[in-house]
Amino acid sequence: VTKIEPRTLKGFQDLLPAQALRRADLIRRLEDVFRAHGYGPIDTPSLEYAEILKGKGGEESDKQLFEFDDAGGRRVALRFDLTVPLARFVAEHQNELVFPFRRYAIGHVWRGERPQKGRLREFVQCDADLVGAVGPAADAEVLVLMCAAYAALDVGRVTVRVNDRRILNGLLESLGGGVPVAAALRALDKRDRQGDDVVAAELGAAGLSAEGARTLLDVTRPRADDEECFAVLSAAVGASAVGRTGIAALRTVLSLVRAAGHAEGSVRCVVDPSIARGLDYYTGVVMEARLDAVPAVGSVGSGGRYDDLASLYTNTKLPGVGCSVGIDRLLVALAEPGAAAPAASRSPAEVLVVHPEEGALASAFALAGALRAAGLRVETFPEAKKHGAQMKYADRQGLRLALTRNADGTWHGKDLRDGTSAALGTEPDVVAWALARRG
Amino acid sequence: VTKIEPRTLKGFQDLLPAQALRRADLIRRLEDVFRAHGYGPIDTPSLEYAEILKGKGGEESDKQLFEFDDAGGRRVALRFDLTVPLARFVAEHQNELVFPFRRYAIGHVWRGERPQKGRLREFVQCDADLVGAVGPAADAEVLVLMCAAYAALDVGRVTVRVNDRRILNGLLESLGGGVPVAAALRALDKRDRQGDDVVAAELGAAGLSAEGARTLLDVTRPRADDEECFAVLSAAVGASAVGRTGIAALRTVLSLVRAAGHAEGSVRCVVDPSIARGLDYYTGVVMEARLDAVPAVGSVGSGGRYDDLASLYTNTKLPGVGCSVGIDRLLVALAEPGAAAPAASRSPAEVLVVHPEEGALASAFALAGALRAAGLRVETFPEAKKHGAQMKYADRQGLRLALTRNADGTWHGKDLRDGTSAALGTEPDVVAWALARRG
């Protein structure tokens, strides 16, 4: 018989047990943080009318759409993010929702990108948004959420860099030259890769004086101290009202993050006026997270404020602020040398109940049931393999404890981490021993 | 400006907060049960080469495929279940996996069915499979898992009906007439809808005597008592070896389920030789779950043993046993009158911290941080709306507690369930009060 070659599409991935367990664990921690901040889940279809998704008009994302005609002749496409579906959802259900509306969504998205390291054609996105609220409390809430998320993910030291779009607007206003913000953003975005000279030349071409370009590059440099940073920015925006508003807002937001207890610890939240990416679609606060151990992997999460979420679908004006945690990018980053990747486990179980002689199977099932009722995660070996083979399996799976039934109905426990053994009596003794060993 | 109409495709659904929270809660309970039994997650792509998914050759599922050419000219399709991808995954990664291999998978699947109540074109499937093990311990393990799953889901009384394909094989062998099993299954499957006479006529046309048909219909009737059922079946299979094996296996499996502590409680596990659906692709034990309160909704979960999972992709023989919990069908069933649907909540939060005058925002953020650190789920109202509007919001969202800051920096607590109030002092007092009220 001819076999079909088992393979996946380019840019699509299988997650093996250890990887999938790790991702599921990260997602669960994220969900707990989202819920602790009052964000509940919603779900929207993976497949939408293509016109809904193409409405944004982004040429790049349109080109990357997985788009086709369904069996009923409808033009449909797989979602490329969770924000456009949120906009459609909020417009469609605005009368059923309570505003301010907080939601999180965790789901797969699809982009026909050129596959490369860390870029997949299908990946999981984890978004949280607060829709229908403006002001510092709303902005700060999402920043607090992002700090709390990375702290809970326990992925080593993380720096969340914050900026406000209005500061750049103010700087350009104050520096004169009538440089369009979009052109300045395009230029500043090249800073990391191409250096200050290239950026200065490009800013000049856009209308900024040589001195203005130098000032802009200087004042938007990251600084170790937030207060110093604010002082430099305040001087540079001068009398620009929008610039001063942006600085004041950022200052308030940071003080609220500190008040919520997120100023220190494993997640550091700092002002960074050099953040350009993201400023083009955000209108106020903007944030970006990187792992301190592997900054070169780039952003593992971002967010910011937008003025009007659902303007393509409704006349209701819905301002909002949101963030997105890049789970798959995070997993790539954690696999890099130096990152804080914890030991991976192949199995969620802790305990193996060794398969006894056939007649005693009921006692093995009873013990497994009792151990689970006590909160332990337990496998019973499903076949009558040799004892050595079963212990080898427990070892390969990374299980901690193995329990073998003696002929007289008592049990023998083995701790596979330290190699110690224990002669155990009946079920309650075994449960107590397993709970104690688990620590 | 012309607006795009916000709408979803036929057969696709938005889940609003209360529904999505409910489904997420059910899924989390399921994951906990799967893990407690040693099943870990894997993930496979939503999109596969069409030839992988069409390999099964099922005409019905082929017709329902969402299939298209991707931008690279590859013929691709959205998965219609999680079993075919599991087969491909196991064949592709067999050298990286440890057998016996336990995995669960929770993910969306797509079927271009005619949309009708409880039938969606996109829905979530929750599967658990044990691959590479045969015998009663393996079969019983999956039945235990299914019983534990429905008990943990807390959806009212559930009956899990169990049968073994080999019993029907034995009955047909013993009754003579050379009736093909497939024909008998097709006939028996019509029993509920068309009645015994139609089935008997069809069995006669397939070669069974009138008396044989009567016997088959009689012995496969469900009975209140498992032992009575086994006695009737044993007499009917007579000397048929395969029939006797099936009965003995089913008896052992049920005794192990009882040993694991799943004989009573909200989930009842009973022998039912009338189960026909599913027997055509399963080869041994087969199971099906229904809610006692709304049996008419039909199966909310099923499973069974198969002989060779991945034969289309590999020569390695991989027998297995698995089950699938129909989460979306369950949600439909729970919405029926009489079902045990618990109260739905719009928000995961328990506590609202009322927005204070602007200057005191930091104290509100500090309190929210302290409450969350104590394990509470907390919203801060993001804008300076009127107090009454904020309390109305808390009420609509179903929050339990609201905390308002007094001008002197102390707090006022209100329990929105019973309407009681409390004058509270500083942060630690508030945290203690909220924890006590939450109960």
mmCIF file of N, CA and C in Angstrom, chain A residues 348 350-351 368-378 431 435 438, chain B residues 32 35-36:
data_model
loop_
_atom_site.group_PDB
_atom_site.id
_atom_site.type_symbol
_atom_site.label_atom_id
_atom_site.label_comp_id
_atom_site.label_asym_id
_atom_site.label_seq_id
_atom_site.Cartn_x
_atom_site.Cartn_y
_atom_site.Cartn_z
ATOM 1 N N PRO A 348 2.703 15.775 31.967
ATOM 2 C CA PRO A 348 2.201 16.545 33.098
ATOM 3 C C PRO A 348 2.124 15.701 34.367
ATOM 4 N N GLU A 350 3.053 13.205 37.605
ATOM 5 C CA GLU A 350 4.103 13.166 38.625
ATOM 6 C C GLU A 350 4.377 11.744 39.077
ATOM 7 N N VAL A 351 3.351 10.911 38.993
ATOM 8 C CA VAL A 351 3.414 9.579 39.599
ATOM 9 C C VAL A 351 3.093 8.502 38.564
ATOM 10 N N ALA A 368 -4.657 4.761 41.937
ATOM 11 C CA ALA A 368 -4.560 5.939 41.063
ATOM 12 C C ALA A 368 -5.707 6.907 41.342
ATOM 13 N N GLY A 369 -6.913 6.356 41.529
ATOM 14 C CA GLY A 369 -8.072 7.193 41.836
ATOM 15 C C GLY A 369 -7.880 7.945 43.144
ATOM 16 N N ALA A 370 -7.356 7.265 44.164
ATOM 17 C CA ALA A 370 -7.146 7.898 45.464
ATOM 18 C C ALA A 370 -6.074 8.989 45.367
ATOM 19 N N LEU A 371 -5.006 8.713 44.617
ATOM 20 C CA LEU A 371 -3.938 9.706 44.456
ATOM 21 C C LEU A 371 -4.457 10.943 43.731
ATOM 22 N N ARG A 372 -5.267 10.727 42.695
ATOM 23 C CA ARG A 372 -5.833 11.872 41.955
ATOM 24 C C ARG A 372 -6.779 12.667 42.841
ATOM 25 N N ALA A 373 -7.558 11.955 43.657
ATOM 26 C CA ALA A 373 -8.482 12.655 44.551
ATOM 27 C C ALA A 373 -7.698 13.528 45.527
ATOM 28 N N ALA A 374 -6.452 13.135 45.821
ATOM 29 C CA ALA A 374 -5.605 13.935 46.721
ATOM 30 C C ALA A 374 -4.896 15.054 45.970
ATOM 31 N N GLY A 375 -5.138 15.172 44.658
ATOM 32 C CA GLY A 375 -4.576 16.286 43.900
ATOM 33 C C GLY A 375 -3.322 15.958 43.112
ATOM 34 N N LEU A 376 -2.940 14.694 43.093
ATOM 35 C CA LEU A 376 -1.739 14.322 42.342
ATOM 36 C C LEU A 376 -2.086 13.975 40.893
ATOM 37 N N ARG A 377 -1.101 14.152 40.010
ATOM 38 C CA ARG A 377 -1.292 13.800 38.602
ATOM 39 C C ARG A 377 -0.626 12.449 38.354
ATOM 40 N N VAL A 378 -1.416 11.479 37.933
ATOM 41 C CA VAL A 378 -1.021 10.069 38.002
ATOM 42 C C VAL A 378 -1.267 9.324 36.701
ATOM 43 N N VAL A 431 -0.676 7.367 49.635
ATOM 44 C CA VAL A 431 -1.087 8.728 49.305
ATOM 45 C C VAL A 431 -0.293 9.737 50.133
ATOM 46 N N LEU A 435 2.283 12.557 48.603
ATOM 47 C CA LEU A 435 2.072 13.991 48.852
ATOM 48 C C LEU A 435 3.293 14.614 49.516
ATOM 49 N N ARG A 438 6.226 14.909 47.020
ATOM 50 C CA ARG A 438 5.990 15.936 46.008
ATOM 51 C C ARG A 438 6.405 17.299 46.535
ATOM 52 N N ASP B 32 -7.378 20.075 33.274
ATOM 53 C CA ASP B 32 -6.913 19.604 34.575
ATOM 54 C C ASP B 32 -7.144 18.104 34.727
ATOM 55 N N ARG B 35 -4.658 16.198 32.495
ATOM 56 C CA ARG B 35 -3.307 16.200 33.085
ATOM 57 C C ARG B 35 -3.225 15.311 34.312
ATOM 58 N N ALA B 36 -4.317 15.284 35.102
ATOM 59 C CA ALA B 36 -4.322 14.443 36.302
ATOM 60 C C ALA B 36 -4.196 12.966 35.928
#
